[in-house]
Amino acid sequence: MTHIDPEALVASLRKVQTASSTTGIVQQLEKAVGVVDTLFGYSGAGLMFAEEGKDLRYLVTTDERGRSLEGAQLHLGQGPCVSAYAENTAVTSTDVQTDPRWPKLADRLHPGVRAVAGVPVRLGGDPVGTLNVYQSKPYEWDESDVQALYGYADVIEQLLMAAMAAEEKSALAEQLQYALDYRVVIERAIGYLMGKHDLTATQAFTGLRKQARDSRRRVADLAAEVLGEGAGETR
């Protein structure tokens, strides 16, 4: 049965909260996974994510033994964590060194990796990776272990969702800054076109935007060119 250290839980959440505003997503995940073993009393933990093509890749482990676990599974394409991802459900092994489901795994594992448990990390219900833990001795995983891991996988999911939202906000902020930076140039070009061709502001901007789209250019770049041509005509 899993017994959570309350002080470790508080420390973990504080680290995640601090990291969320000051570091990138990988660093946040490293901090989150780095306390799983202390928090739940396991020997080590790791995180694997799927790249394009649905292949799992190692991302974070707490120690060398954990790296051997993830590396062996990636090399063979099988193991409890790979199964947890493929089946989108928790998969456990009392002793992976002797588990008949993955007979080739033991040859590539550190001898200190015995019991293993993995749960899927999901986004929108679909698995995008796995949270994995191990014990250095054979261990009978029970429902409290599985539920605790699912709960922590939810924390990781929230980190991922927050990172995605931040990225979207960042992209929007860049677009807004771009609009502010080039607003004056675009407005001047609109004014020039209005005077030259006797257009309304709407007609001038619509024409400028259409020409930019047709030539696959940015409106601001085209506006700057229009102003440059206008300046040349007045010389």
PDB file of C-alpha atoms in Angstrom:
ATOM      1  CA  MET A   1       0.000   0.000   0.000  1.00  0.00           C
ATOM      2  CA  THR A   2       1.251   3.470  -0.897  1.00  0.00           C
ATOM      3  CA  HIS A   3       1.790   5.940   1.940  1.00  0.00           C
ATOM      4  CA  ILE A   4       2.238   9.526   0.784  1.00  0.00           C
ATOM      5  CA  ASP A   5       4.596  11.740   2.757  1.00  0.00           C
ATOM      6  CA  PRO A   6       2.548  14.935   3.385  1.00  0.00           C
ATOM      7  CA  GLU A   7       5.626  17.150   3.609  1.00  0.00           C
ATOM      8  CA  ALA A   8       6.976  15.721   0.361  1.00  0.00           C
ATOM      9  CA  LEU A   9       3.623  16.315  -1.311  1.00  0.00           C
ATOM     10  CA  VAL A  10       3.599  19.979  -0.266  1.00  0.00           C
ATOM     11  CA  ALA A  11       7.211  20.396  -1.393  1.00  0.00           C
ATOM     12  CA  SER A  12       6.405  18.768  -4.728  1.00  0.00           C
ATOM     13  CA  LEU A  13       3.459  21.039  -5.443  1.00  0.00           C
ATOM     14  CA  ARG A  14       5.481  24.106  -4.461  1.00  0.00           C
ATOM     15  CA  LYS A  15       8.241  23.117  -6.862  1.00  0.00           C
ATOM     16  CA  VAL A  16       5.755  22.603  -9.663  1.00  0.00           C
ATOM     17  CA  GLN A  17       4.063  25.917  -8.928  1.00  0.00           C
ATOM     18  CA  THR A  18       7.373  27.788  -8.887  1.00  0.00           C
ATOM     19  CA  ALA A  19       8.639  26.065 -12.014  1.00  0.00           C
ATOM     20  CA  SER A  20       5.493  26.763 -13.992  1.00  0.00           C
ATOM     21  CA  SER A  21       6.223  30.475 -14.186  1.00  0.00           C
ATOM     22  CA  THR A  22       9.989  30.467 -14.503  1.00  0.00           C
ATOM     23  CA  THR A  23      11.052  27.484 -16.632  1.00  0.00           C
ATOM     24  CA  GLY A  24      10.202  25.547 -19.756  1.00  0.00           C
ATOM     25  CA  ILE A  25       7.952  22.518 -19.845  1.00  0.00           C
ATOM     26  CA  VAL A  26      10.796  19.973 -19.818  1.00  0.00           C
ATOM     27  CA  GLN A  27      12.256  21.524 -16.672  1.00  0.00           C
ATOM     28  CA  GLN A  28       8.819  21.524 -15.070  1.00  0.00           C
ATOM     29  CA  LEU A  29       8.376  17.836 -15.843  1.00  0.00           C
ATOM     30  CA  GLU A  30      11.849  17.044 -14.505  1.00  0.00           C
ATOM     31  CA  LYS A  31      10.937  18.692 -11.207  1.00  0.00           C
ATOM     32  CA  ALA A  32       7.583  16.921 -11.046  1.00  0.00           C
ATOM     33  CA  VAL A  33       8.987  13.457 -11.792  1.00  0.00           C
ATOM     34  CA  GLY A  34      12.052  14.040  -9.638  1.00  0.00           C
ATOM     35  CA  VAL A  35      10.008  13.834  -6.438  1.00  0.00           C
ATOM     36  CA  VAL A  36       7.770  10.873  -7.311  1.00  0.00           C
ATOM     37  CA  ASP A  37      10.066   8.323  -5.694  1.00  0.00           C
ATOM     38  CA  THR A  38      10.310  10.355  -2.462  1.00  0.00           C
ATOM     39  CA  LEU A  39       6.630  11.200  -2.485  1.00  0.00           C
ATOM     40  CA  PHE A  40       5.389   7.622  -2.818  1.00  0.00           C
ATOM     41  CA  GLY A  41       8.333   5.740  -1.364  1.00  0.00           C
ATOM     42  CA  TYR A  42       9.386   4.052  -4.609  1.00  0.00           C
ATOM     43  CA  SER A  43      12.949   3.425  -5.721  1.00  0.00           C
ATOM     44  CA  GLY A  44      12.759   5.564  -8.859  1.00  0.00           C
ATOM     45  CA  ALA A  45      10.539   7.065 -11.524  1.00  0.00           C
ATOM     46  CA  GLY A  46      10.556   8.142 -15.153  1.00  0.00           C
ATOM     47  CA  LEU A  47       8.507   9.734 -17.884  1.00  0.00           C
ATOM     48  CA  MET A  48       8.226   8.676 -21.523  1.00  0.00           C
ATOM     49  CA  PHE A  49       6.474  10.537 -24.321  1.00  0.00           C
ATOM     50  CA  ALA A  50       5.345   9.646 -27.813  1.00  0.00           C
ATOM     51  CA  GLU A  51       6.860  11.465 -30.738  1.00  0.00           C
ATOM     52  CA  GLU A  52       5.435  11.660 -34.251  1.00  0.00           C
ATOM     53  CA  GLY A  53       4.644   8.166 -35.435  1.00  0.00           C
ATOM     54  CA  LYS A  54       3.494   7.139 -31.939  1.00  0.00           C
ATOM     55  CA  ASP A  55       6.947   5.874 -30.896  1.00  0.00           C
ATOM     56  CA  LEU A  56       7.718   6.342 -27.220  1.00  0.00           C
ATOM     57  CA  ARG A  57      10.854   8.235 -26.292  1.00  0.00           C
ATOM     58  CA  TYR A  58      12.698   8.648 -23.008  1.00  0.00           C
ATOM     59  CA  LEU A  59      12.265  12.117 -21.469  1.00  0.00           C
ATOM     60  CA  VAL A  60      12.969  12.074 -17.727  1.00  0.00           C
ATOM     61  CA  THR A  61      14.307   9.529 -15.220  1.00  0.00           C
ATOM     62  CA  THR A  62      15.391   9.935 -11.634  1.00  0.00           C
ATOM     63  CA  ASP A  63      18.460   7.681 -11.799  1.00  0.00           C
ATOM     64  CA  GLU A  64      20.627   5.327 -13.849  1.00  0.00           C
ATOM     65  CA  ARG A  65      18.522   2.270 -13.034  1.00  0.00           C
ATOM     66  CA  GLY A  66      15.446   4.053 -14.350  1.00  0.00           C
ATOM     67  CA  ARG A  67      17.306   4.865 -17.553  1.00  0.00           C
ATOM     68  CA  SER A  68      18.067   1.177 -18.028  1.00  0.00           C
ATOM     69  CA  LEU A  69      14.361   0.387 -17.665  1.00  0.00           C
ATOM     70  CA  GLU A  70      13.262   2.935 -20.226  1.00  0.00           C
ATOM     71  CA  GLY A  71      16.174   2.225 -22.559  1.00  0.00           C
ATOM     72  CA  ALA A  72      15.503  -1.516 -22.566  1.00  0.00           C
ATOM     73  CA  GLN A  73      11.837  -1.013 -23.375  1.00  0.00           C
ATOM     74  CA  LEU A  74      12.592   1.430 -26.164  1.00  0.00           C
ATOM     75  CA  HIS A  75      15.141  -0.944 -27.692  1.00  0.00           C
ATOM     76  CA  LEU A  76      12.847  -3.981 -27.560  1.00  0.00           C
ATOM     77  CA  GLY A  77       9.571  -2.168 -28.144  1.00  0.00           C
ATOM     78  CA  GLN A  78       7.982  -3.991 -25.225  1.00  0.00           C
ATOM     79  CA  GLY A  79       7.610  -3.838 -21.450  1.00  0.00           C
ATOM     80  CA  PRO A  80       5.112  -2.675 -18.836  1.00  0.00           C
ATOM     81  CA  CYS A  81       5.433   1.014 -19.722  1.00  0.00           C
ATOM     82  CA  VAL A  82       5.105   0.387 -23.454  1.00  0.00           C
ATOM     83  CA  SER A  83       2.026  -1.727 -22.752  1.00  0.00           C
ATOM     84  CA  ALA A  84       0.549   0.991 -20.518  1.00  0.00           C
ATOM     85  CA  TYR A  85       0.828   3.435 -23.407  1.00  0.00           C
ATOM     86  CA  ALA A  86      -0.419   1.050 -26.100  1.00  0.00           C
ATOM     87  CA  GLU A  87      -3.379  -0.187 -24.028  1.00  0.00           C
ATOM     88  CA  ASN A  88      -4.123   3.196 -22.412  1.00  0.00           C
ATOM     89  CA  THR A  89      -4.340   1.624 -18.973  1.00  0.00           C
ATOM     90  CA  ALA A  90      -2.207   0.872 -15.920  1.00  0.00           C
ATOM     91  CA  VAL A  91       0.190  -2.066 -16.267  1.00  0.00           C
ATOM     92  CA  THR A  92       2.145  -3.536 -13.357  1.00  0.00           C
ATOM     93  CA  SER A  93       4.727  -6.255 -12.820  1.00  0.00           C
ATOM     94  CA  THR A  94       5.618  -7.744  -9.449  1.00  0.00           C
ATOM     95  CA  ASP A  95       9.067  -8.650 -10.759  1.00  0.00           C
ATOM     96  CA  VAL A  96       9.913  -7.627 -14.293  1.00  0.00           C
ATOM     97  CA  GLN A  97      13.122  -9.671 -14.149  1.00  0.00           C
ATOM     98  CA  THR A  98      11.076 -12.876 -14.194  1.00  0.00           C
ATOM     99  CA  ASP A  99       7.845 -11.704 -15.852  1.00  0.00           C
ATOM    100  CA  PRO A 100       6.989 -14.122 -18.714  1.00  0.00           C
ATOM    101  CA  ARG A 101       5.230 -11.369 -20.665  1.00  0.00           C
ATOM    102  CA  TRP A 102       8.566  -9.756 -21.540  1.00  0.00           C
ATOM    103  CA  PRO A 103      11.203 -12.510 -21.408  1.00  0.00           C
ATOM    104  CA  LYS A 104      13.911 -10.499 -23.217  1.00  0.00           C
ATOM    105  CA  LEU A 105      13.660  -7.490 -20.941  1.00  0.00           C
ATOM    106  CA  ALA A 106      15.668  -8.848 -18.008  1.00  0.00           C
ATOM    107  CA  ASP A 107      18.888  -9.125 -20.037  1.00  0.00           C
ATOM    108  CA  ARG A 108      18.927  -5.377 -20.613  1.00  0.00           C
ATOM    109  CA  LEU A 109      17.833  -4.220 -17.172  1.00  0.00           C
ATOM    110  CA  HIS A 110      19.867  -3.033 -14.225  1.00  0.00           C
ATOM    111  CA  PRO A 111      19.611  -5.741 -11.519  1.00  0.00           C
ATOM    112  CA  GLY A 112      18.183  -3.140  -9.158  1.00  0.00           C
ATOM    113  CA  VAL A 113      15.021  -2.818 -11.225  1.00  0.00           C
ATOM    114  CA  ARG A 114      12.474  -5.401 -10.087  1.00  0.00           C
ATOM    115  CA  ALA A 115       8.841  -4.364  -9.636  1.00  0.00           C
ATOM    116  CA  VAL A 116       7.564  -1.900 -12.265  1.00  0.00           C
ATOM    117  CA  ALA A 117       4.327   0.021 -12.715  1.00  0.00           C
ATOM    118  CA  GLY A 118       3.287   2.353 -15.511  1.00  0.00           C
ATOM    119  CA  VAL A 119       0.210   4.491 -16.110  1.00  0.00           C
ATOM    120  CA  PRO A 120      -0.687   6.492 -19.236  1.00  0.00           C
ATOM    121  CA  VAL A 121      -0.330  10.261 -19.283  1.00  0.00           C
ATOM    122  CA  ARG A 122      -3.253  11.558 -21.313  1.00  0.00           C
ATOM    123  CA  LEU A 123      -4.410  14.682 -23.112  1.00  0.00           C
ATOM    124  CA  GLY A 124      -8.071  14.773 -24.054  1.00  0.00           C
ATOM    125  CA  GLY A 125      -8.409  11.139 -23.047  1.00  0.00           C
ATOM    126  CA  ASP A 126      -5.736   9.930 -25.454  1.00  0.00           C
ATOM    127  CA  PRO A 127      -2.356   8.686 -24.190  1.00  0.00           C
ATOM    128  CA  VAL A 128       0.648  10.861 -25.018  1.00  0.00           C
ATOM    129  CA  GLY A 129       3.143   9.075 -22.784  1.00  0.00           C
ATOM    130  CA  THR A 130       3.577   7.143 -19.556  1.00  0.00           C
ATOM    131  CA  LEU A 131       4.549   7.803 -15.956  1.00  0.00           C
ATOM    132  CA  ASN A 132       6.663   4.902 -14.715  1.00  0.00           C
ATOM    133  CA  VAL A 133       7.938   3.840 -11.299  1.00  0.00           C
ATOM    134  CA  TYR A 134       9.972   0.915 -10.072  1.00  0.00           C
ATOM    135  CA  GLN A 135      11.009  -0.832  -6.856  1.00  0.00           C
ATOM    136  CA  SER A 136      14.430  -2.375  -6.247  1.00  0.00           C
ATOM    137  CA  LYS A 137      12.801  -5.525  -4.823  1.00  0.00           C
ATOM    138  CA  PRO A 138       9.780  -7.597  -5.904  1.00  0.00           C
ATOM    139  CA  TYR A 139       6.626  -5.770  -4.847  1.00  0.00           C
ATOM    140  CA  GLU A 140       2.903  -6.474  -4.993  1.00  0.00           C
ATOM    141  CA  TRP A 141       1.263  -3.386  -6.441  1.00  0.00           C
ATOM    142  CA  ASP A 142      -2.239  -2.737  -5.109  1.00  0.00           C
ATOM    143  CA  GLU A 143      -5.079  -0.423  -6.077  1.00  0.00           C
ATOM    144  CA  SER A 144      -3.796   2.406  -3.888  1.00  0.00           C
ATOM    145  CA  ASP A 145      -0.516   2.401  -5.825  1.00  0.00           C
ATOM    146  CA  VAL A 146      -2.309   2.551  -9.148  1.00  0.00           C
ATOM    147  CA  GLN A 147      -4.683   5.312  -8.063  1.00  0.00           C
ATOM    148  CA  ALA A 148      -1.811   7.349  -6.620  1.00  0.00           C
ATOM    149  CA  LEU A 149       0.052   7.108  -9.938  1.00  0.00           C
ATOM    150  CA  TYR A 150      -3.052   8.064 -11.890  1.00  0.00           C
ATOM    151  CA  GLY A 151      -3.449  11.072  -9.610  1.00  0.00           C
ATOM    152  CA  TYR A 152       0.107  12.203 -10.235  1.00  0.00           C
ATOM    153  CA  ALA A 153      -0.288  11.579 -13.962  1.00  0.00           C
ATOM    154  CA  ASP A 154      -3.178  14.062 -13.783  1.00  0.00           C
ATOM    155  CA  VAL A 155      -0.779  16.630 -12.296  1.00  0.00           C
ATOM    156  CA  ILE A 156       1.544  16.101 -15.259  1.00  0.00           C
ATOM    157  CA  GLU A 157      -1.419  16.455 -17.621  1.00  0.00           C
ATOM    158  CA  GLN A 158      -2.230  19.829 -16.042  1.00  0.00           C
ATOM    159  CA  LEU A 159       1.373  20.931 -16.563  1.00  0.00           C
ATOM    160  CA  LEU A 160       1.161  19.975 -20.227  1.00  0.00           C
ATOM    161  CA  MET A 161      -2.148  21.776 -20.707  1.00  0.00           C
ATOM    162  CA  ALA A 162      -0.784  24.902 -19.014  1.00  0.00           C
ATOM    163  CA  ALA A 163       2.300  24.795 -21.239  1.00  0.00           C
ATOM    164  CA  MET A 164       0.146  24.477 -24.355  1.00  0.00           C
ATOM    165  CA  ALA A 165      -2.031  27.393 -23.239  1.00  0.00           C
ATOM    166  CA  ALA A 166       1.054  29.500 -22.527  1.00  0.00           C
ATOM    167  CA  GLU A 167       2.431  28.701 -25.985  1.00  0.00           C
ATOM    168  CA  GLU A 168      -0.835  29.768 -27.593  1.00  0.00           C
ATOM    169  CA  LYS A 169      -0.831  32.993 -25.564  1.00  0.00           C
ATOM    170  CA  SER A 170       2.769  33.610 -26.560  1.00  0.00           C
ATOM    171  CA  ALA A 171       1.916  33.177 -30.231  1.00  0.00           C
ATOM    172  CA  LEU A 172      -1.024  35.566 -29.845  1.00  0.00           C
ATOM    173  CA  ALA A 173       1.176  38.078 -28.034  1.00  0.00           C
ATOM    174  CA  GLU A 174       3.688  37.957 -30.890  1.00  0.00           C
ATOM    175  CA  GLN A 175       0.919  38.572 -33.404  1.00  0.00           C
ATOM    176  CA  LEU A 176      -0.373  41.516 -31.393  1.00  0.00           C
ATOM    177  CA  GLN A 177       3.103  42.980 -31.032  1.00  0.00           C
ATOM    178  CA  TYR A 178       3.635  42.591 -34.759  1.00  0.00           C
ATOM    179  CA  ALA A 179       0.397  44.465 -35.414  1.00  0.00           C
ATOM    180  CA  LEU A 180       1.441  47.256 -33.047  1.00  0.00           C
ATOM    181  CA  ASP A 181       4.940  47.516 -34.489  1.00  0.00           C
ATOM    182  CA  TYR A 182       3.722  47.836 -38.061  1.00  0.00           C
ATOM    183  CA  ARG A 183       0.431  49.647 -37.512  1.00  0.00           C
ATOM    184  CA  VAL A 184       1.912  53.027 -38.391  1.00  0.00           C
ATOM    185  CA  VAL A 185       3.504  51.704 -41.596  1.00  0.00           C
ATOM    186  CA  ILE A 186       0.267  50.064 -42.704  1.00  0.00           C
ATOM    187  CA  GLU A 187      -1.801  53.149 -41.895  1.00  0.00           C
ATOM    188  CA  ARG A 188       0.576  55.383 -43.829  1.00  0.00           C
ATOM    189  CA  ALA A 189       0.392  53.037 -46.828  1.00  0.00           C
ATOM    190  CA  ILE A 190      -3.411  53.088 -46.647  1.00  0.00           C
ATOM    191  CA  GLY A 191      -3.349  56.878 -46.613  1.00  0.00           C
ATOM    192  CA  TYR A 192      -1.031  56.941 -49.595  1.00  0.00           C
ATOM    193  CA  LEU A 193      -3.261  54.566 -51.601  1.00  0.00           C
ATOM    194  CA  MET A 194      -6.366  56.556 -50.670  1.00  0.00           C
ATOM    195  CA  GLY A 195      -4.854  59.731 -52.053  1.00  0.00           C
ATOM    196  CA  LYS A 196      -3.344  58.177 -55.158  1.00  0.00           C
ATOM    197  CA  HIS A 197      -6.328  56.114 -56.262  1.00  0.00           C
ATOM    198  CA  ASP A 198      -9.204  58.036 -54.633  1.00  0.00           C
ATOM    199  CA  LEU A 199     -10.147  55.098 -52.379  1.00  0.00           C
ATOM    200  CA  THR A 200     -11.814  54.802 -49.005  1.00  0.00           C
ATOM    201  CA  ALA A 201      -9.750  53.495 -46.104  1.00  0.00           C
ATOM    202  CA  THR A 202     -11.590  50.165 -46.292  1.00  0.00           C
ATOM    203  CA  GLN A 203     -10.991  49.841 -50.034  1.00  0.00           C
ATOM    204  CA  ALA A 204      -7.311  50.689 -49.652  1.00  0.00           C
ATOM    205  CA  PHE A 205      -6.756  48.198 -46.850  1.00  0.00           C
ATOM    206  CA  THR A 206      -8.753  45.436 -48.573  1.00  0.00           C
ATOM    207  CA  GLY A 207      -6.710  45.863 -51.734  1.00  0.00           C
ATOM    208  CA  LEU A 208      -3.449  45.917 -49.794  1.00  0.00           C
ATOM    209  CA  ARG A 209      -4.362  42.767 -47.916  1.00  0.00           C
ATOM    210  CA  LYS A 210      -5.489  40.945 -51.075  1.00  0.00           C
ATOM    211  CA  GLN A 211      -2.265  41.796 -52.877  1.00  0.00           C
ATOM    212  CA  ALA A 212      -0.264  40.608 -49.882  1.00  0.00           C
ATOM    213  CA  ARG A 213      -2.130  37.309 -49.797  1.00  0.00           C
ATOM    214  CA  ASP A 214      -1.822  36.784 -53.533  1.00  0.00           C
ATOM    215  CA  SER A 215       1.937  37.303 -53.339  1.00  0.00           C
ATOM    216  CA  ARG A 216       2.213  35.346 -50.058  1.00  0.00           C
ATOM    217  CA  ARG A 217       3.731  38.277 -48.257  1.00  0.00           C
ATOM    218  CA  ARG A 218       3.027  40.057 -44.999  1.00  0.00           C
ATOM    219  CA  VAL A 219       0.819  43.143 -45.192  1.00  0.00           C
ATOM    220  CA  ALA A 220       3.431  45.199 -43.336  1.00  0.00           C
ATOM    221  CA  ASP A 221       6.175  44.253 -45.793  1.00  0.00           C
ATOM    222  CA  LEU A 222       3.998  45.180 -48.754  1.00  0.00           C
ATOM    223  CA  ALA A 223       2.963  48.433 -47.045  1.00  0.00           C
ATOM    224  CA  ALA A 224       6.612  49.375 -46.566  1.00  0.00           C
ATOM    225  CA  GLU A 225       7.262  48.661 -50.252  1.00  0.00           C
ATOM    226  CA  VAL A 226       4.291  50.800 -51.300  1.00  0.00           C
ATOM    227  CA  LEU A 227       5.594  53.686 -49.207  1.00  0.00           C
ATOM    228  CA  GLY A 228       9.040  53.214 -50.683  1.00  0.00           C
ATOM    229  CA  GLU A 229       7.636  53.382 -54.212  1.00  0.00           C
ATOM    230  CA  GLY A 230       5.621  56.452 -53.290  1.00  0.00           C
ATOM    231  CA  ALA A 231       8.711  58.152 -51.941  1.00  0.00           C
ATOM    232  CA  GLY A 232      10.537  57.349 -55.178  1.00  0.00           C
ATOM    233  CA  GLU A 233       7.779  58.895 -57.253  1.00  0.00           C
ATOM    234  CA  THR A 234       8.035  62.207 -55.408  1.00  0.00           C
ATOM    235  CA  ARG A 235      11.764  62.590 -55.960  1.00  0.00           C
TER     236      ARG A 235
END
